[in-house]
CSV table of C-alpha atoms in Angstrom, one decimal:
chain,number,residue,atom,x,y,z
A,1,MET,CA,161.0,106.5,53.2
A,2,PRO,CA,160.2,107.3,49.8
A,3,ILE,CA,156.7,109.0,49.3
A,4,ARG,CA,155.6,106.1,46.9
A,5,ASN,CA,156.3,103.6,49.9
A,6,LEU,CA,154.3,105.7,52.1
A,7,VAL,CA,151.3,106.0,49.9
A,8,THR,CA,151.3,102.2,49.3
A,9,LEU,CA,151.5,101.6,52.9
A,10,LEU,CA,148.5,103.9,53.6
A,11,ILE,CA,146.6,102.0,50.8
A,12,VAL,CA,147.2,98.7,52.4
A,13,THR,CA,146.1,100.1,55.8
A,14,VAL,CA,143.0,101.3,54.4
A,15,VAL,CA,142.2,98.0,52.6
A,16,CYS,CA,143.1,96.2,55.9
A,17,LEU,CA,140.7,98.0,57.9
A,18,ALA,CA,138.0,97.8,55.2
A,19,CYS,CA,138.4,94.1,55.3
A,20,ALA,CA,138.3,93.9,58.9
A,21,LEU,CA,135.0,95.8,58.9
A,22,GLN,CA,133.7,93.6,56.2
A,23,ALA,CA,134.9,90.4,58.0
A,24,ARG,CA,132.8,91.6,61.2
A,25,ASN,CA,129.6,92.5,59.3
A,26,LEU,CA,129.8,88.9,57.4
A,27,LYS,CA,130.5,87.1,60.6
A,28,TYR,CA,126.9,86.5,61.7
A,29,GLY,CA,125.3,87.6,58.2
A,30,GLY,CA,127.0,84.7,56.5
A,31,LYS,CA,125.7,82.2,59.0
A,32,ILE,CA,122.2,83.8,58.7
A,33,GLY,CA,122.4,83.7,54.8
A,34,ARG,CA,123.6,80.0,54.6
A,35,ALA,CA,120.9,78.8,57.0
A,36,ILE,CA,118.2,80.5,54.8
A,37,ARG,CA,119.9,78.9,51.8
A,38,LEU,CA,119.6,75.5,53.2
A,39,LEU,CA,116.1,75.8,54.1
A,40,ASP,CA,115.2,77.2,50.7
A,41,ASP,CA,117.0,74.3,49.0
A,42,ASN,CA,116.1,71.3,51.3
A,43,PHE,CA,112.9,71.9,53.2
A,44,VAL,CA,110.1,69.6,52.5
A,45,GLU,CA,107.9,72.5,51.2
A,46,SER,CA,108.6,75.6,49.1
A,47,VAL,CA,109.6,78.5,51.3
A,48,ASP,CA,110.1,82.3,50.5
A,49,PRO,CA,113.7,83.3,51.5
A,50,GLN,CA,112.5,87.0,52.1
A,51,GLU,CA,110.0,85.6,54.7
A,52,LEU,CA,112.7,83.6,56.3
A,53,TYR,CA,114.8,86.8,56.4
A,54,ALA,CA,112.3,88.6,58.0
A,55,ALA,CA,111.5,85.8,60.5
A,56,ALA,CA,115.2,85.8,61.3
A,57,MET,CA,115.5,89.7,61.9
A,58,GLN,CA,112.2,89.5,64.1
A,59,GLY,CA,113.9,86.7,66.1
A,60,VAL,CA,117.1,88.9,66.5
A,61,VAL,CA,115.2,91.9,68.0
A,62,GLY,CA,112.9,89.8,70.0
A,63,LYS,CA,116.1,89.1,72.3
A,64,LEU,CA,116.0,92.9,73.1
A,65,ASP,CA,113.4,95.0,74.7
A,66,GLU,CA,109.6,95.3,73.9
A,67,PHE,CA,110.3,98.7,71.9
A,68,SER,CA,112.9,97.1,69.6
A,69,GLU,CA,111.8,95.8,66.2
A,70,PHE,CA,112.4,94.8,62.6
A,71,ILE,CA,110.4,96.9,60.2
A,72,PRO,CA,109.7,94.8,57.2
A,73,ALA,CA,109.1,96.2,53.6
A,74,ASP,CA,105.5,96.1,53.8
A,75,ARG,CA,105.4,98.3,56.9
A,76,TYR,CA,108.3,100.6,56.2
A,77,ARG,CA,106.5,103.1,54.2
A,78,GLU,CA,103.6,103.3,56.6
A,79,PHE,CA,106.2,103.7,59.5
A,80,GLN,CA,107.7,106.8,57.7
A,81,SER,CA,104.6,108.3,57.0
A,82,GLN,CA,103.7,108.3,60.4
A,83,ILE,CA,106.8,110.0,61.4
A,84,GLU,CA,106.9,112.5,58.6
A,85,GLN,CA,103.1,113.1,59.0
A,86,LYS,CA,102.4,112.8,55.3
A,87,PHE,CA,101.3,110.0,53.0
A,88,GLY,CA,99.4,109.8,49.6
A,89,GLY,CA,95.7,108.9,50.1
A,90,ILE,CA,92.2,110.5,50.7
A,91,GLY,CA,92.5,111.4,54.3
A,92,VAL,CA,90.2,109.2,56.2
A,93,GLN,CA,90.5,107.5,59.7
A,94,ILE,CA,89.1,104.1,59.9
A,95,GLU,CA,88.4,101.2,62.1
A,96,GLY,CA,87.2,97.5,61.6
A,97,PRO,CA,86.6,94.3,63.1
A,98,PRO,CA,86.5,93.3,66.1
A,99,ALA,CA,85.9,97.0,67.2
A,100,VAL,CA,83.0,97.2,64.8
A,101,ARG,CA,81.4,94.8,62.7
A,102,ARG,CA,82.4,96.1,59.3
A,103,LEU,CA,85.0,98.6,58.1
A,104,THR,CA,83.7,102.1,59.5
A,105,VAL,CA,84.8,105.8,59.1
A,106,VAL,CA,86.0,107.2,62.3
A,107,THR,CA,86.3,110.7,60.8
A,108,PRO,CA,87.4,112.3,57.6
A,109,LEU,CA,90.3,114.6,58.0
A,110,PRO,CA,89.6,118.2,57.4
A,111,LYS,CA,90.6,119.8,54.1
A,112,THR,CA,91.3,116.5,52.7
A,113,PRO,CA,89.5,114.7,49.6
A,114,ALA,CA,87.6,112.5,51.8
A,115,PHE,CA,86.2,115.4,53.8
A,116,ASN,CA,85.5,117.4,50.5
A,117,ALA,CA,83.8,114.6,49.0
A,118,GLY,CA,81.2,114.3,51.8
A,119,MET,CA,82.6,111.2,53.8
A,120,GLN,CA,81.1,111.5,57.2
A,121,ALA,CA,81.8,109.8,60.5
A,122,GLY,CA,80.0,106.6,61.0
A,123,ASP,CA,80.0,105.7,57.1
A,124,THR,CA,80.3,102.0,56.5
A,125,ILE,CA,82.8,101.2,53.6
A,126,LEU,CA,81.0,98.4,51.8
A,127,GLU,CA,83.2,98.4,48.6
A,128,ILE,CA,86.7,99.9,47.5
A,129,ASP,CA,87.3,100.0,43.8
A,130,GLY,CA,84.4,97.3,43.4
A,131,GLN,CA,86.0,94.9,46.1
A,132,SER,CA,83.9,94.0,49.0
A,133,THR,CA,85.3,95.1,52.3
A,134,GLN,CA,83.8,92.1,54.2
A,135,ASP,CA,86.1,90.8,56.6
A,136,LEU,CA,88.8,93.3,55.5
A,137,THR,CA,91.1,94.8,58.2
A,138,PRO,CA,91.7,98.6,58.6
A,139,ALA,CA,95.4,97.7,57.5
A,140,GLU,CA,94.4,96.0,54.4
A,141,ALA,CA,91.8,98.8,53.7
A,142,THR,CA,94.1,101.6,54.2
A,143,LYS,CA,96.7,99.8,51.8
A,144,PHE,CA,94.1,99.9,49.1
A,145,MET,CA,92.8,103.5,49.6
A,146,ARG,CA,96.5,104.7,49.5
A,147,GLY,CA,98.4,105.0,46.3
A,148,PRO,CA,100.0,107.6,44.1
A,149,VAL,CA,98.9,111.3,44.0
A,150,GLY,CA,96.5,112.3,41.3
A,151,THR,CA,94.9,108.7,41.1
A,152,THR,CA,91.4,108.0,42.2
A,153,VAL,CA,89.7,105.5,44.5
A,154,GLU,CA,86.0,104.5,44.3
A,155,LEU,CA,84.1,103.7,47.5
A,156,LEU,CA,80.6,102.5,48.1
A,157,LEU,CA,79.3,104.0,51.4
A,158,GLN,CA,76.4,103.1,53.5
A,159,ARG,CA,75.3,106.2,55.8
A,160,MET,CA,75.0,105.6,59.5
A,161,ASP,CA,71.7,104.4,60.8
A,162,SER,CA,70.2,104.4,57.3
A,163,SER,CA,70.0,102.2,54.3
A,164,GLU,CA,70.9,104.9,51.9
A,165,THR,CA,74.1,104.1,50.1
A,166,VAL,CA,76.3,106.4,48.1
A,167,ARG,CA,79.0,105.9,45.5
A,168,LEU,CA,82.0,108.3,45.6
A,169,LYS,CA,85.1,108.7,43.4
A,170,ILE,CA,87.8,110.3,45.4
A,171,PRO,CA,91.1,111.6,44.2
A,172,ARG,CA,94.2,110.9,46.1
A,173,ALA,CA,96.5,113.7,47.3
A,174,ASP,CA,99.3,114.6,49.5
A,175,ILE,CA,97.7,114.0,53.2
A,176,GLU,CA,99.3,116.0,55.7
A,177,ILE,CA,98.6,114.5,59.1
A,178,ASP,CA,97.9,116.9,61.9
A,179,SER,CA,99.2,116.3,65.4
A,180,VAL,CA,98.1,119.4,67.2
A,181,TYR,CA,94.2,120.0,67.9
A,182,GLY,CA,92.2,122.6,69.6
A,183,ASP,CA,88.9,122.1,71.4
A,184,ARG,CA,86.6,121.8,68.3
A,185,LEU,CA,86.9,122.6,64.5
A,186,ARG,CA,85.2,125.4,63.1
A,187,GLY,CA,83.3,125.2,59.8
A,188,ASP,CA,86.3,126.9,57.9
A,189,SER,CA,88.4,123.9,59.2
A,190,THR,CA,90.4,126.1,61.7
A,191,TRP,CA,90.6,125.3,65.3
A,192,ASP,CA,88.8,127.1,68.2
A,193,TYR,CA,91.4,126.8,71.1
A,194,PHE,CA,89.2,128.4,73.9
A,195,LEU,CA,86.8,126.3,76.2
A,196,PRO,CA,83.3,127.5,76.0
A,197,GLU,CA,82.7,126.6,79.7
A,198,ASP,CA,85.5,129.3,80.3
A,199,PRO,CA,86.9,131.4,77.5
A,200,ARG,CA,89.8,132.5,79.7
A,201,VAL,CA,91.2,129.0,79.3
A,202,ALA,CA,92.9,127.8,76.0
A,203,TYR,CA,93.2,124.1,75.1
A,204,ILE,CA,95.8,122.4,73.0
A,205,ARG,CA,95.9,118.8,72.5
A,206,ILE,CA,99.2,117.1,71.2
A,207,ALA,CA,98.2,113.5,69.6
A,208,MET,CA,101.9,112.7,68.8
A,209,PHE,CA,105.3,114.2,68.3
A,210,GLY,CA,106.2,114.1,64.5
A,211,ASP,CA,108.3,116.1,62.1
A,212,ARG,CA,105.7,118.8,62.0
A,213,THR,CA,104.6,119.0,65.7
A,214,THR,CA,106.9,121.8,66.9
A,215,ASP,CA,105.6,124.1,64.0
A,216,GLU,CA,102.0,123.2,64.8
A,217,PHE,CA,102.3,123.8,68.5
A,218,LEU,CA,104.0,127.1,67.9
A,219,GLU,CA,101.2,128.3,65.5
A,220,ALA,CA,98.7,127.2,68.1
A,221,LEU,CA,100.5,129.2,70.8
A,222,LYS,CA,100.5,132.3,68.5
A,223,ARG,CA,96.7,132.2,68.2
A,224,VAL,CA,96.2,131.9,72.2
A,225,ARG,CA,98.8,133.8,73.8
A,226,GLU,CA,97.0,137.1,73.6
A,227,GLN,CA,93.8,136.2,75.1
A,228,ALA,CA,94.8,133.2,77.1
A,229,ALA,CA,94.7,133.6,80.9
A,230,ALA,CA,95.6,129.9,81.5
A,231,LEU,CA,96.5,126.9,79.2
A,232,VAL,CA,95.8,123.1,79.2
A,233,ILE,CA,98.0,121.0,77.3
A,234,ASP,CA,96.4,117.5,76.5
A,235,LEU,CA,98.7,114.7,76.1
A,236,ARG,CA,96.5,111.9,76.8
A,237,PHE,CA,96.9,108.9,74.7
A,238,ASN,CA,99.8,110.4,73.1
A,239,PRO,CA,102.3,107.4,72.4
A,240,GLY,CA,105.5,109.8,71.9
A,241,GLY,CA,107.4,110.1,68.9
A,242,ILE,CA,110.5,112.3,68.0
A,243,LEU,CA,112.2,113.2,71.4
A,244,THR,CA,113.7,116.6,69.8
A,245,SER,CA,110.3,117.7,69.1
A,246,ALA,CA,109.0,117.3,72.9
A,247,ALA,CA,112.1,119.2,73.7
A,248,ASP,CA,111.7,122.0,71.3
A,249,ILE,CA,108.2,122.4,72.6
A,250,CYS,CA,109.4,122.7,76.3
A,251,ASP,CA,112.0,125.1,75.1
A,252,MET,CA,109.1,127.4,73.7
A,253,LEU,CA,107.8,127.5,77.4
A,254,LEU,CA,111.2,127.6,79.4
A,255,ASP,CA,113.7,130.5,79.8
A,256,GLU,CA,116.4,128.1,81.3
A,257,GLY,CA,117.1,124.7,82.8
A,258,VAL,CA,117.9,121.3,81.4
A,259,ILE,CA,115.0,119.9,79.7
A,260,VAL,CA,116.0,116.0,79.3
A,261,ARG,CA,119.3,114.1,79.4
A,262,THR,CA,120.0,111.0,77.4
A,263,GLN,CA,122.6,108.4,78.2
A,264,GLY,CA,123.5,105.4,76.2
A,265,ARG,CA,126.3,102.8,76.0
A,266,ARG,CA,128.2,104.6,73.3
A,267,TRP,CA,128.9,108.3,73.7
A,268,MET,CA,127.3,109.4,70.5
A,269,PHE,CA,123.8,108.7,72.2
A,270,ASN,CA,124.7,110.8,75.2
A,271,SER,CA,123.0,114.1,75.0
A,272,THR,CA,121.7,117.2,77.1
A,273,TYR,CA,118.8,119.3,75.9
A,274,SER,CA,118.7,122.6,77.5
A,275,ALA,CA,116.2,125.5,77.3
A,276,SER,CA,117.4,128.7,75.4
A,277,GLN,CA,116.6,132.4,76.3
A,278,GLY,CA,113.3,133.6,75.4
A,279,VAL,CA,109.8,132.1,75.7
A,280,GLU,CA,106.7,132.1,73.4
A,281,LEU,CA,104.2,132.3,76.1
A,282,ASP,CA,104.1,134.7,79.2
A,283,PRO,CA,105.6,133.0,82.1
A,284,ALA,CA,102.7,134.1,84.4
A,285,ILE,CA,100.1,132.1,82.6
A,286,PRO,CA,99.4,128.9,84.5
A,287,ILE,CA,99.7,125.6,82.7
A,288,VAL,CA,98.4,122.1,83.3
A,289,VAL,CA,99.5,119.2,81.3
A,290,LEU,CA,97.0,116.3,81.2
A,291,ILE,CA,98.3,112.9,80.9
A,292,ASN,CA,97.0,109.2,81.3
A,293,GLN,CA,98.3,105.7,81.2
A,294,ASP,CA,98.7,105.8,77.6
A,295,SER,CA,101.1,109.0,77.5
A,296,ALA,CA,104.3,107.6,76.7
A,297,SER,CA,108.0,108.3,76.0
A,298,ALA,CA,108.3,112.0,74.3
A,299,SER,CA,104.9,112.7,76.2
A,300,GLU,CA,106.6,111.9,79.6
A,301,ILE,CA,109.7,113.9,78.6
A,302,MET,CA,107.5,117.0,78.3
A,303,ALA,CA,105.4,116.3,81.2
A,304,GLY,CA,108.0,115.6,83.4
A,305,CYS,CA,110.2,118.5,82.2
A,306,LEU,CA,107.6,121.2,82.8
A,307,GLN,CA,106.6,119.6,86.4
A,308,ASP,CA,110.3,119.3,87.4
A,309,LEU,CA,111.1,122.9,86.6
A,310,GLY,CA,107.8,124.5,87.9
A,311,ARG,CA,106.4,125.6,84.8
A,312,ALA,CA,103.3,123.4,84.7
A,313,GLN,CA,101.2,121.3,87.0
A,314,VAL,CA,100.4,117.7,85.8
A,315,ALA,CA,96.8,116.2,86.1
A,316,GLY,CA,95.2,112.9,85.1
A,317,ASN,CA,96.7,109.7,86.1
A,318,ARG,CA,100.1,108.2,86.0
A,319,SER,CA,101.8,107.9,82.7
A,320,TYR,CA,103.0,104.8,80.8
A,321,GLY,CA,106.7,104.6,82.0
A,322,LYS,CA,108.7,104.3,78.8
A,323,GLY,CA,112.1,106.2,79.4
A,324,THR,CA,114.1,104.7,76.5
A,325,VAL,CA,115.0,106.3,73.2
A,326,GLN,CA,114.9,104.2,70.0
A,327,GLN,CA,117.0,104.8,66.7
A,328,VAL,CA,115.9,104.0,63.2
A,329,PHE,CA,118.8,102.4,61.2
A,330,GLU,CA,117.7,101.9,57.6
A,331,LEU,CA,118.5,98.6,55.7
A,332,GLU,CA,118.5,97.4,52.2
A,333,SER,CA,118.5,100.7,50.4
A,334,ASN,CA,115.7,102.2,52.5
A,335,ARG,CA,113.4,99.2,52.1
A,336,THR,CA,113.5,97.9,55.6
A,337,ALA,CA,114.8,99.1,59.1
A,338,LEU,CA,115.8,98.3,62.3
A,339,LYS,CA,114.6,100.2,65.2
A,340,PHE,CA,116.0,99.7,68.8
A,341,THR,CA,116.8,101.2,71.9
A,342,THR,CA,120.2,103.0,72.1
A,343,ALA,CA,119.7,105.1,75.2
A,344,ARG,CA,117.6,106.0,78.3
A,345,PHE,CA,116.3,109.5,79.2
A,346,MET,CA,116.1,111.2,82.4
A,347,ARG,CA,114.2,114.1,83.7
A,348,PRO,CA,115.8,117.1,85.0
A,349,SER,CA,115.3,116.1,88.4
A,350,ASN,CA,117.0,112.7,87.3
A,351,ARG,CA,113.9,111.0,88.6
A,352,ASN,CA,113.4,107.7,86.8
A,353,ILE,CA,110.8,107.3,84.1
A,354,HIS,CA,111.3,104.0,82.7
A,355,ARG,CA,109.2,101.1,83.9
A,356,THR,CA,111.0,97.5,83.9
A,357,ARG,CA,109.1,94.3,83.8
A,358,GLU,CA,109.9,93.5,87.4
A,359,MET,CA,108.5,96.9,88.7
A,360,THR,CA,105.3,97.3,90.6
A,361,ASP,CA,103.0,100.2,91.3
A,362,ASP,CA,104.9,100.9,94.5
A,363,ASP,CA,108.0,101.7,92.6
A,364,PHE,CA,109.0,105.1,91.2
A,365,TRP,CA,108.5,105.3,87.5
A,366,GLY,CA,106.5,107.4,85.0
A,367,VAL,CA,105.2,110.8,85.5
A,368,VAL,CA,102.9,111.2,88.5
A,369,PRO,CA,100.2,114.0,88.4
A,370,ASP,CA,100.0,116.3,91.4
A,371,PRO,CA,97.7,114.9,94.2
A,372,ALA,CA,95.1,117.7,94.1
A,373,LEU,CA,94.8,116.9,90.1
A,374,THR,CA,95.0,113.1,90.0
A,375,MET,CA,92.1,111.4,88.6
A,376,SER,CA,91.4,108.2,86.5
A,377,LEU,CA,88.7,107.4,84.0
A,378,ASP,CA,87.1,104.2,83.7
A,379,GLU,CA,86.7,102.4,80.3
A,380,PRO,CA,83.5,103.8,79.3
A,381,GLN,CA,84.6,107.4,80.1
A,382,GLN,CA,87.7,106.9,78.0
A,383,ILE,CA,85.5,105.6,75.2
A,384,TYR,CA,83.1,108.6,75.7
A,385,LEU,CA,86.3,111.0,75.8
A,386,ASN,CA,87.3,109.5,72.3
A,387,ARG,CA,83.9,109.9,70.8
A,388,ARG,CA,84.0,113.6,71.8
A,389,TRP,CA,87.3,114.3,70.3
A,390,ILE,CA,86.1,112.7,67.0
A,391,MET,CA,82.8,114.8,67.2
A,392,ARG,CA,84.6,118.0,67.8
A,393,SER,CA,87.0,117.3,65.0
A,394,ASP,CA,84.3,117.4,62.2
A,395,PRO,CA,82.2,120.7,62.2
A,396,ARG,CA,79.6,118.7,60.5
A,397,LEU,CA,79.0,116.6,63.5
A,398,SER,CA,79.7,119.2,66.0
A,399,SER,CA,76.5,121.2,65.1
A,400,ARG,CA,73.9,121.3,67.7
A,401,GLN,CA,71.7,118.6,66.6
A,402,HIS,CA,74.6,115.9,66.6
A,403,GLN,CA,75.9,117.3,70.1
A,404,PRO,CA,75.6,114.6,72.9
A,405,PRO,CA,72.8,115.8,75.4
A,406,GLU,CA,75.3,116.1,78.3
A,407,PRO,CA,77.7,119.3,78.8
A,408,ALA,CA,81.1,118.7,77.5
A,409,PHE,CA,82.7,118.3,81.0
A,410,ALA,CA,80.4,115.3,81.6
A,411,ALA,CA,82.2,113.5,78.9
A,412,ASP,CA,85.6,114.6,80.4
A,413,PRO,CA,85.7,115.1,84.2
A,414,GLN,CA,89.6,115.2,84.1
A,415,LEU,CA,89.2,118.5,81.9
A,416,LYS,CA,86.6,119.5,84.2
A,417,LEU,CA,88.9,119.0,87.3
A,418,VAL,CA,91.6,120.8,85.6
A,419,VAL,CA,89.5,123.9,84.5
A,420,GLN,CA,88.1,124.2,88.0
A,421,HIS,CA,91.6,124.1,89.4
A,422,LEU,CA,92.8,126.9,87.0
A,423,GLN,CA,89.5,129.0,87.6
A,424,ARG,CA,90.4,129.0,91.2
A,425,GLN,CA,94.0,130.1,90.5
A,426,LEU,CA,92.8,132.9,88.1
A,427,ASP,CA,90.2,134.0,90.9
A,428,MET,CA,92.9,134.2,93.4
A,429,GLN,CA,95.2,136.2,91.0
A,430,ARG,CA,92.4,138.7,90.5
A,431,VAL,CA,91.8,139.2,94.0
A,432,ALA,CA,95.6,139.7,94.6
A,433,SER,CA,95.8,142.4,91.9
A,434,PRO,CA,95.7,146.0,93.3
């Protein structure tokens, strides 16, 4: 056959394949588009086609599991900033109704414009750029306070337990969100990772697993590994995040063994993550991982892995039970996205983590703490624990006059249980040493 004919045949084949793929893409897209056009043209009231499209997409993912979602344009940037741990803003955490009566500062993040300008935990935000915050939600307020780097936002604040008001003009900057914390923040905005109740015990809290978490955790390990005789890794209220970040952190603490396996319907979602040679912390140093009912996904990967391979004990109460992996597929030139479940993950022991809707407390799911280290907190204790974390993340509030009158352990009985357990282990090691 002449080469010209072969080239022609190849071109025709490629075009046919492209047409087949396009037909597959348009099979349902055309139907949805036609329905939206019919509604846009004929519904009794004017409708926004973009809102109809978003509603249609939300309806589609609504037929999947509770962890799958359509991310519309107005949420897409916020979603990206959470994973990337970076956004343009002033660096403040806030809460609003119904948790509090009016928009209130939870804490200004250290080394940010909000912190440097003098914002304080407990400040009430009365105005943003001259607009009243009455009935404003935290999401709406966050949208107003974020913006291009270099621009400013003007806030009218009322100090906590005072009628004093202060007006601040705060420049926006690139805000990097930390995900790894110590026990308390020093005046120079560095973390103290050692517990005052026992300086032999290092404490590292991971709030989420994002793009920068692995590097942050490694830096924390470098700061404690020469002095620490024991380590507490706190994963309570950690909702998860990037699976590979959790796997990489496990690899720092393990010299061998399977960390986690993922299995999906398509081969591309099947993976095995294994530990590599070398560790960042002496294997003789005992580790306890703290979890609770809100420790999910990547948190459960880390806790389950270290428990199964015998590198750490687990304390607290049973984890959430989310054993599925979601992938993000960007749509519309990175303006919207689909996030849906593509695989399930299994612990090194192959024990199940995922809790389905029909499961009960008697079924095996999640990560279960060691019996001697099992303890739950009631709601007031959990609120007090969060208050303690906030107080200790702002050196201006962790001064002696602002400390709660109770010892730190009174605010965190789970941590007290863990430290007492580690103290017994360290005392036994000392007795056994020649």
